[in-house]
Amino acid sequence: MRVNILSYFQQFHQTVWVLLIGTVLSRGAAFMTMPFLAIYLARQDLHPIFIGITIGMSPLMSTIGGFIGGHLSDRYGRKPIMMIALLGTALGYFGFAIAEHQWWFLLLNALLGLCNSFFEPTAQALMGDLTSKEMRMKVYSLRYVAINIGASVGPLIGAFLAMTNANMTFYITGSIYFLYMIILFIMIKKVKSTNGVNNKTTLSAAFQIVRKDRALLYFILGGMMIAVGYSQMESNLPQHFDNRLENGVMIYSILLSLNAIMVIFLQMPASHLMERYRPMKLMIAGSIFTIAGLLCFGFATTWLVAIFGMVLFTFGEILSFPTSSLLIDQLAADHLRGTYFGASQFRNLGSFAGPIFGGVLFSQIGGVLTFVVISVICLSSILFFSAGSKVNQITELTGKSV
């Protein structure tokens, strides 16, 4: 048993394990603060519209910065980009603790979004650099499990701290990111190469390469559509349940816990089965489960239907999230892995627009029809993923981009 555990850990590079453990701690710390940011800003007597704009700045900056950060990591190496991003994130959280003027809150959340967009694609690219091809589905699945462990623990600690000392939450989160930066700095020093140092591809040349990759473009468009659906989880779903179900807020909280528990316990067993199928096919299957879950949410009149909807929705996540990382990894040449992971951040446009569009629908046509419309939008993702799958198969057969 001891040998089996040791051999399992030895399948992945030490730095990969540091990234995975760091993901648990940093995401847990971020989830201590971000779900309660709107409440914190409201206590600063800021206008609701300004609060919405402030919160929306993070995904917007993630969309803009991802491609640039990924390209810079290809050109100058993973290490400097990751260190700068983690330092900027730590300073951003420290800034929230001492900020007093409303514009500082907006700028700091924009900084957090930008730093996150630099770090995430670079970290995923580094995992790909240090992991053999046949093990990458497992490592990306482990990363998603790590995110969910942090997401399940962080809000509980954050809720307690928010009632006692909200400022302390920002100091703790900033300190965790700063410590993560120091440990990662030490570990990456042991890695012979973190890629990119000899890559002289310019930003404009990288953009032209990515722009001509039709499989990637279809994947990004499909990802945008499905992101509109995922974004309803934190925006319109709690309001819809509160209006439609008895004890709707409590049911919503239970569903979030169910979601995290399912991912933590089912993601790795599922990854073994997922290795048999093409990534685009898995993305299509994930979209189908997600759409079915959204429709259940929309028409739910009992907690049983809501729970069934979350089970379907979570299966969609389990299929889609690690697969999206593997797909980007497979599409990218080694010297452009960071650029491709960065380009995939354009999917965040769906996360930015989803709550706004969904909010307008919710106020005009009600919750049921809102989730029907959102499901139809998500349905279009299947068309994009199907088109991307065909292009990818032709490219594999001919060796030429279509």
Short mmCIF file of C-alpha atoms in Angstrom, two decimals:
data_model
loop_
_atom_site.label_atom_id
_atom_site.label_comp_id
_atom_site.label_asym_id
_atom_site.label_seq_id
_atom_site.Cartn_x
_atom_site.Cartn_y
_atom_site.Cartn_z
CA MET A 1 0.00 0.00 0.00
CA ARG A 2 2.82 2.34 0.98
CA VAL A 3 4.68 1.48 -2.25
CA ASN A 4 1.54 2.12 -4.33
CA ILE A 5 1.05 5.57 -2.80
CA LEU A 6 4.72 6.41 -3.31
CA SER A 7 4.67 5.24 -6.94
CA TYR A 8 1.53 7.29 -7.56
CA PHE A 9 3.23 10.44 -6.28
CA GLN A 10 6.31 9.68 -8.37
CA GLN A 11 4.23 9.68 -11.56
CA PHE A 12 4.32 13.49 -11.50
CA HIS A 13 7.14 15.99 -11.17
CA GLN A 14 7.67 17.55 -7.71
CA THR A 15 6.86 20.99 -9.10
CA VAL A 16 3.52 19.68 -10.39
CA TRP A 17 2.63 18.59 -6.84
CA VAL A 18 3.63 22.02 -5.54
CA LEU A 19 1.32 23.59 -8.13
CA LEU A 20 -1.53 21.26 -7.13
CA ILE A 21 -1.13 21.88 -3.38
CA GLY A 22 -0.71 25.59 -4.10
CA THR A 23 -3.95 25.47 -6.09
CA VAL A 24 -5.82 24.07 -3.07
CA LEU A 25 -4.43 26.75 -0.74
CA SER A 26 -4.62 29.72 -3.12
CA ARG A 27 -8.09 28.90 -4.45
CA GLY A 28 -9.28 28.22 -0.90
CA ALA A 29 -7.92 31.62 0.12
CA ALA A 30 -9.50 33.33 -2.90
CA PHE A 31 -12.85 31.68 -2.13
CA MET A 32 -12.58 33.04 1.42
CA THR A 33 -12.86 36.54 -0.02
CA MET A 34 -14.43 36.62 -3.49
CA PRO A 35 -17.93 35.26 -2.64
CA PHE A 36 -18.21 37.93 0.06
CA LEU A 37 -16.66 40.79 -1.92
CA ALA A 38 -20.05 42.24 -2.90
CA ILE A 39 -21.11 42.28 0.77
CA TYR A 40 -17.81 43.88 1.78
CA LEU A 41 -18.17 46.59 -0.88
CA ALA A 42 -21.81 47.21 0.10
CA ARG A 43 -20.64 47.84 3.67
CA GLN A 44 -18.36 50.53 2.24
CA ASP A 45 -21.58 52.29 1.07
CA LEU A 46 -20.80 51.85 -2.63
CA HIS A 47 -23.57 52.06 -5.24
CA PRO A 48 -24.91 48.64 -6.43
CA ILE A 49 -24.07 49.44 -10.07
CA PHE A 50 -20.49 50.34 -9.13
CA ILE A 51 -20.25 47.10 -7.12
CA GLY A 52 -21.38 45.14 -10.19
CA ILE A 53 -18.82 46.88 -12.40
CA THR A 54 -16.08 46.29 -9.83
CA ILE A 55 -16.82 42.56 -9.60
CA GLY A 56 -17.11 42.29 -13.40
CA MET A 57 -13.65 43.81 -13.89
CA SER A 58 -11.90 40.59 -12.85
CA PRO A 59 -13.29 38.28 -15.59
CA LEU A 60 -13.00 41.13 -18.11
CA MET A 61 -9.29 41.61 -17.37
CA SER A 62 -8.81 37.82 -17.41
CA THR A 63 -10.14 37.80 -20.96
CA ILE A 64 -7.81 40.58 -22.06
CA GLY A 65 -4.69 39.48 -20.21
CA GLY A 66 -4.69 35.71 -20.75
CA PHE A 67 -3.31 35.71 -24.29
CA ILE A 68 -0.60 38.25 -23.44
CA GLY A 69 0.46 36.42 -20.27
CA GLY A 70 0.54 33.04 -22.00
CA HIS A 71 2.63 34.42 -24.87
CA LEU A 72 5.08 36.11 -22.49
CA SER A 73 5.57 32.79 -20.67
CA ASP A 74 6.40 31.12 -24.01
CA ARG A 75 8.88 33.85 -24.88
CA TYR A 76 10.56 34.60 -21.55
CA GLY A 77 9.91 31.42 -19.56
CA ARG A 78 7.26 30.29 -17.09
CA LYS A 79 9.08 31.35 -13.93
CA PRO A 80 9.19 35.18 -14.24
CA ILE A 81 5.56 35.41 -15.37
CA MET A 82 4.33 33.21 -12.52
CA MET A 83 6.37 35.09 -9.92
CA ILE A 84 5.13 38.50 -11.11
CA ALA A 85 1.53 37.24 -11.22
CA LEU A 86 1.63 35.78 -7.68
CA LEU A 87 3.31 38.91 -6.29
CA GLY A 88 0.70 41.12 -7.98
CA THR A 89 -2.11 38.96 -6.59
CA ALA A 90 -0.70 39.14 -3.05
CA LEU A 91 -0.36 42.93 -3.29
CA GLY A 92 -3.90 43.18 -4.69
CA TYR A 93 -5.40 41.40 -1.68
CA PHE A 94 -3.30 43.45 0.75
CA GLY A 95 -4.58 46.54 -1.07
CA PHE A 96 -8.22 45.53 -0.51
CA ALA A 97 -7.58 45.45 3.24
CA ILE A 98 -6.43 49.09 3.34
CA ALA A 99 -8.31 50.66 0.39
CA GLU A 100 -10.80 53.41 1.22
CA HIS A 101 -11.74 55.06 -2.08
CA GLN A 102 -14.14 53.27 -4.47
CA TRP A 103 -11.83 53.58 -7.46
CA TRP A 104 -9.12 51.68 -5.60
CA PHE A 105 -11.48 48.73 -5.21
CA LEU A 106 -12.15 48.73 -8.96
CA LEU A 107 -8.46 48.99 -9.88
CA LEU A 108 -7.44 46.31 -7.37
CA ASN A 109 -10.00 43.82 -8.66
CA ALA A 110 -8.83 44.57 -12.20
CA LEU A 111 -5.27 43.82 -11.02
CA LEU A 112 -6.41 40.51 -9.51
CA GLY A 113 -8.11 39.54 -12.78
CA LEU A 114 -5.02 40.46 -14.81
CA CYS A 115 -2.62 38.58 -12.53
CA ASN A 116 -4.90 35.54 -12.50
CA SER A 117 -5.02 35.58 -16.31
CA PHE A 118 -1.20 35.61 -16.39
CA PHE A 119 -0.78 32.86 -13.79
CA GLU A 120 -3.42 30.27 -14.75
CA PRO A 121 -2.46 29.61 -18.40
CA THR A 122 1.22 29.69 -17.46
CA ALA A 123 0.71 27.21 -14.59
CA GLN A 124 -1.25 24.86 -16.86
CA ALA A 125 1.43 25.15 -19.54
CA LEU A 126 4.12 24.34 -16.95
CA MET A 127 2.16 21.25 -15.85
CA GLY A 128 2.11 20.17 -19.50
CA ASP A 129 5.86 20.86 -19.84
CA LEU A 130 6.67 18.63 -16.87
CA THR A 131 4.20 15.78 -17.54
CA SER A 132 4.30 13.04 -20.18
CA LYS A 133 1.51 13.11 -22.79
CA GLU A 134 -0.23 9.98 -21.50
CA MET A 135 -0.43 11.41 -17.96
CA ARG A 136 -1.75 14.89 -18.81
CA MET A 137 -5.46 14.03 -18.54
CA LYS A 138 -4.78 12.81 -14.99
CA VAL A 139 -2.80 15.89 -14.02
CA TYR A 140 -5.43 18.30 -15.38
CA SER A 141 -8.11 16.27 -13.58
CA LEU A 142 -6.12 16.52 -10.34
CA ARG A 143 -5.87 20.27 -10.85
CA TYR A 144 -9.66 20.54 -11.12
CA VAL A 145 -10.07 18.42 -7.97
CA ALA A 146 -7.65 20.77 -6.20
CA ILE A 147 -9.72 23.78 -7.29
CA ASN A 148 -12.87 22.19 -5.89
CA ILE A 149 -11.25 21.28 -2.57
CA GLY A 150 -10.30 24.93 -2.16
CA ALA A 151 -13.75 26.05 -3.31
CA SER A 152 -15.50 23.81 -0.78
CA VAL A 153 -13.44 24.87 2.26
CA GLY A 154 -12.74 28.54 1.48
CA PRO A 155 -16.29 29.96 1.69
CA LEU A 156 -16.88 28.32 5.10
CA ILE A 157 -13.78 29.99 6.56
CA GLY A 158 -14.62 33.21 4.72
CA ALA A 159 -18.16 33.29 6.13
CA PHE A 160 -16.79 33.04 9.68
CA LEU A 161 -14.13 35.71 9.12
CA ALA A 162 -16.60 38.02 7.34
CA MET A 163 -18.68 38.13 10.53
CA THR A 164 -15.67 38.89 12.73
CA ASN A 165 -13.00 40.81 10.79
CA ALA A 166 -13.45 41.10 7.02
CA ASN A 167 -10.15 42.96 6.57
CA MET A 168 -8.24 40.06 8.13
CA THR A 169 -9.56 37.80 5.33
CA PHE A 170 -7.74 39.91 2.74
CA TYR A 171 -4.51 39.90 4.77
CA ILE A 172 -4.64 36.09 5.13
CA THR A 173 -5.33 35.59 1.41
CA GLY A 174 -2.51 37.94 0.42
CA SER A 175 -0.11 36.14 2.78
CA ILE A 176 -0.99 32.73 1.32
CA TYR A 177 -0.30 33.95 -2.23
CA PHE A 178 3.00 35.52 -1.09
CA LEU A 179 4.07 32.25 0.58
CA TYR A 180 3.01 30.31 -2.53
CA MET A 181 5.25 32.59 -4.62
CA ILE A 182 8.30 31.93 -2.39
CA ILE A 183 7.84 28.13 -2.36
CA LEU A 184 7.24 28.00 -6.13
CA PHE A 185 10.32 30.19 -6.72
CA ILE A 186 12.46 27.67 -4.81
CA MET A 187 10.94 24.65 -6.59
CA ILE A 188 11.19 26.06 -10.12
CA LYS A 189 14.90 26.75 -9.54
CA LYS A 190 15.34 22.96 -9.53
CA VAL A 191 13.68 22.62 -12.93
CA LYS A 192 16.21 22.60 -15.78
CA SER A 193 13.99 24.56 -18.14
CA THR A 194 10.57 26.13 -17.87
CA ASN A 195 10.28 26.58 -21.63
CA GLY A 196 10.07 29.68 -23.68
CA VAL A 197 13.53 31.17 -23.12
CA ASN A 198 14.58 30.50 -26.71
CA ASN A 199 11.22 31.25 -28.29
CA LYS A 200 11.46 34.49 -30.26
CA THR A 201 7.92 34.46 -31.68
CA THR A 202 6.50 37.98 -31.40
CA LEU A 203 3.08 38.73 -29.94
CA SER A 204 1.64 39.65 -33.36
CA ALA A 205 3.10 36.51 -34.97
CA ALA A 206 1.68 34.37 -32.16
CA PHE A 207 -1.71 36.01 -32.65
CA GLN A 208 -1.64 35.19 -36.37
CA ILE A 209 -0.78 31.54 -35.65
CA VAL A 210 -3.63 31.24 -33.14
CA ARG A 211 -6.06 33.10 -35.41
CA LYS A 212 -5.47 30.59 -38.22
CA ASP A 213 -6.07 27.56 -35.98
CA ARG A 214 -9.74 26.90 -36.70
CA ALA A 215 -10.02 24.03 -34.22
CA LEU A 216 -8.91 26.41 -31.44
CA LEU A 217 -11.30 29.14 -32.60
CA TYR A 218 -14.25 26.73 -32.59
CA PHE A 219 -13.23 25.57 -29.12
CA ILE A 220 -13.07 29.16 -27.82
CA LEU A 221 -16.48 30.02 -29.32
CA GLY A 222 -18.03 26.87 -27.86
CA GLY A 223 -16.39 27.65 -24.52
CA MET A 224 -17.86 31.17 -24.54
CA MET A 225 -21.37 29.79 -25.07
CA ILE A 226 -21.11 27.20 -22.31
CA ALA A 227 -19.54 29.79 -19.96
CA VAL A 228 -22.76 31.81 -20.24
CA GLY A 229 -24.52 28.81 -18.68
CA TYR A 230 -21.94 28.26 -15.94
CA SER A 231 -22.07 31.94 -14.98
CA GLN A 232 -25.74 31.59 -13.97
CA MET A 233 -24.68 29.46 -11.01
CA GLU A 234 -23.54 32.47 -9.01
CA SER A 235 -25.84 35.11 -10.46
CA ASN A 236 -29.39 34.04 -11.33
CA LEU A 237 -29.68 30.52 -9.90
CA PRO A 238 -29.83 31.58 -6.21
CA GLN A 239 -32.44 34.25 -7.05
CA HIS A 240 -34.47 31.75 -9.10
CA PHE A 241 -34.49 29.15 -6.31
CA ASP A 242 -35.33 31.80 -3.72
CA ASN A 243 -38.40 32.80 -5.77
CA ARG A 244 -39.50 29.32 -6.82
CA LEU A 245 -38.59 26.84 -4.07
CA GLU A 246 -39.40 26.70 -0.39
CA ASN A 247 -36.13 27.23 1.53
CA GLY A 248 -34.55 27.99 -1.84
CA VAL A 249 -31.42 29.62 -0.41
CA MET A 250 -30.72 26.60 1.80
CA ILE A 251 -31.27 24.22 -1.15
CA TYR A 252 -28.86 26.33 -3.23
CA SER A 253 -26.19 26.06 -0.50
CA ILE A 254 -26.66 22.28 -0.32
CA LEU A 255 -26.35 22.01 -4.11
CA LEU A 256 -23.03 23.90 -4.07
CA SER A 257 -21.68 21.44 -1.49
CA LEU A 258 -22.99 18.50 -3.54
CA ASN A 259 -21.25 19.89 -6.62
CA ALA A 260 -17.89 20.14 -4.86
CA ILE A 261 -18.19 16.70 -3.21
CA MET A 262 -19.07 15.01 -6.52
CA VAL A 263 -16.10 16.57 -8.30
CA ILE A 264 -13.68 15.69 -5.50
CA PHE A 265 -14.70 12.01 -5.40
CA LEU A 266 -15.65 11.31 -9.03
CA GLN A 267 -13.17 13.37 -11.09
CA MET A 268 -10.21 10.96 -10.89
CA PRO A 269 -12.20 7.73 -11.53
CA ALA A 270 -13.89 9.50 -14.45
CA SER A 271 -10.54 10.61 -15.89
CA HIS A 272 -9.53 6.95 -16.43
CA LEU A 273 -12.61 6.41 -18.61
CA MET A 274 -12.26 9.78 -20.35
CA GLU A 275 -8.79 8.88 -21.67
CA ARG A 276 -10.47 6.53 -24.20
CA TYR A 277 -12.33 9.31 -26.03
CA ARG A 278 -11.41 12.27 -28.18
CA PRO A 279 -11.39 15.57 -26.23
CA MET A 280 -13.89 17.31 -28.53
CA LYS A 281 -16.34 14.40 -28.11
CA LEU A 282 -16.01 14.74 -24.34
CA MET A 283 -16.66 18.49 -24.61
CA ILE A 284 -19.87 17.76 -26.56
CA ALA A 285 -20.99 15.21 -23.95
CA GLY A 286 -20.17 17.71 -21.20
CA SER A 287 -22.31 20.36 -22.92
CA ILE A 288 -25.28 17.96 -23.14
CA PHE A 289 -25.12 17.21 -19.40
CA THR A 290 -24.75 20.93 -18.60
CA ILE A 291 -27.78 21.87 -20.72
CA ALA A 292 -29.87 19.11 -19.12
CA GLY A 293 -28.87 20.40 -15.68
CA LEU A 294 -29.77 24.00 -16.54
CA LEU A 295 -33.22 22.94 -17.80
CA CYS A 296 -33.82 21.01 -14.57
CA PHE A 297 -32.89 24.14 -12.60
CA GLY A 298 -35.28 26.24 -14.66
CA PHE A 299 -38.30 23.96 -14.25
CA ALA A 300 -37.54 22.76 -10.70
CA THR A 301 -40.49 22.99 -8.31
CA THR A 302 -39.11 20.53 -5.73
CA TRP A 303 -35.72 20.01 -4.13
CA LEU A 304 -35.46 16.55 -5.76
CA VAL A 305 -35.55 18.03 -9.27
CA ALA A 306 -33.01 20.66 -8.22
CA ILE A 307 -30.65 17.98 -6.86
CA PHE A 308 -31.07 15.88 -10.02
CA GLY A 309 -30.25 18.99 -12.05
CA MET A 310 -27.06 19.54 -10.04
CA VAL A 311 -26.00 15.91 -10.54
CA LEU A 312 -26.35 16.35 -14.33
CA PHE A 313 -24.69 19.78 -14.24
CA THR A 314 -21.74 18.40 -12.25
CA PHE A 315 -21.25 15.50 -14.67
CA GLY A 316 -20.98 18.18 -17.35
CA GLU A 317 -18.25 19.90 -15.34
CA ILE A 318 -16.37 16.65 -14.71
CA LEU A 319 -16.30 15.94 -18.45
CA SER A 320 -15.60 19.47 -19.66
CA PHE A 321 -13.15 21.22 -17.36
CA PRO A 322 -10.06 18.96 -17.38
CA THR A 323 -10.80 17.99 -20.99
CA SER A 324 -10.61 21.65 -22.04
CA SER A 325 -7.07 21.84 -20.61
CA LEU A 326 -6.06 18.61 -22.36
CA LEU A 327 -7.55 19.81 -25.64
CA ILE A 328 -5.58 23.06 -25.56
CA ASP A 329 -2.45 21.08 -24.71
CA GLN A 330 -2.97 18.78 -27.72
CA LEU A 331 -3.69 21.62 -30.15
CA ALA A 332 -0.59 23.61 -29.16
CA ALA A 333 2.96 23.15 -30.38
CA ASP A 334 5.37 22.87 -27.43
CA HIS A 335 6.83 26.34 -27.97
CA LEU A 336 3.32 27.89 -28.06
CA ARG A 337 1.70 26.00 -25.17
CA GLY A 338 1.47 29.10 -22.97
CA THR A 339 0.08 31.18 -25.83
CA TYR A 340 -2.66 28.63 -26.52
CA PHE A 341 -3.62 28.35 -22.85
CA GLY A 342 -3.69 32.14 -22.75
CA ALA A 343 -5.85 32.35 -25.87
CA SER A 344 -8.33 29.97 -24.26
CA GLN A 345 -8.99 32.68 -21.67
CA PHE A 346 -11.12 34.45 -24.29
CA ARG A 347 -13.82 32.02 -23.13
CA ASN A 348 -14.15 34.29 -20.10
CA LEU A 349 -16.14 36.70 -22.27
CA GLY A 350 -19.04 34.32 -21.63
CA SER A 351 -18.44 34.55 -17.88
CA PHE A 352 -18.42 38.35 -18.11
CA ALA A 353 -21.48 38.71 -20.35
CA GLY A 354 -23.49 35.83 -18.85
CA PRO A 355 -24.54 37.44 -15.55
CA ILE A 356 -25.41 40.72 -17.29
CA PHE A 357 -27.44 39.10 -20.08
CA GLY A 358 -29.01 36.62 -17.66
CA GLY A 359 -29.91 39.43 -15.27
CA VAL A 360 -31.72 41.33 -18.02
CA LEU A 361 -33.63 38.19 -19.04
CA PHE A 362 -34.46 37.35 -15.42
CA SER A 363 -35.97 40.78 -14.80
CA GLN A 364 -37.97 40.75 -18.07
CA ILE A 365 -39.22 37.18 -18.61
CA GLY A 366 -38.72 35.43 -15.25
CA GLY A 367 -36.54 32.55 -14.11
CA VAL A 368 -38.04 29.62 -16.06
CA LEU A 369 -37.76 31.22 -19.49
CA THR A 370 -34.35 32.66 -18.60
CA PHE A 371 -32.94 29.17 -18.09
CA VAL A 372 -34.61 27.96 -21.30
CA VAL A 373 -32.96 30.78 -23.30
CA ILE A 374 -29.60 30.20 -21.59
CA SER A 375 -29.88 26.47 -22.40
CA VAL A 376 -30.45 27.28 -26.09
CA ILE A 377 -27.33 29.47 -26.05
CA CYS A 378 -25.37 26.60 -24.49
CA LEU A 379 -26.78 24.28 -27.17
CA SER A 380 -24.88 26.28 -29.79
CA SER A 381 -21.64 25.16 -28.09
CA ILE A 382 -22.29 21.64 -29.41
CA LEU A 383 -22.26 22.98 -32.98
CA PHE A 384 -18.91 24.70 -32.39
CA PHE A 385 -17.35 21.67 -30.67
CA SER A 386 -18.60 19.38 -33.47
CA ALA A 387 -17.08 21.67 -36.10
CA GLY A 388 -13.83 21.81 -34.12
CA SER A 389 -13.76 18.02 -33.86
CA LYS A 390 -14.05 17.64 -37.65
CA VAL A 391 -11.30 20.21 -38.27
CA ASN A 392 -9.05 18.50 -35.73
CA GLN A 393 -9.56 15.07 -37.33
CA ILE A 394 -8.72 16.45 -40.80
CA THR A 395 -5.59 18.11 -39.38
CA GLU A 396 -4.48 14.83 -37.76
CA LEU A 397 -5.00 12.91 -41.03
CA THR A 398 -3.35 15.41 -43.38
CA GLY A 399 -0.88 17.06 -41.01
CA LYS A 400 -2.06 20.46 -42.26
CA SER A 401 -4.14 23.08 -40.48
CA VAL A 402 -7.57 23.67 -41.98
#
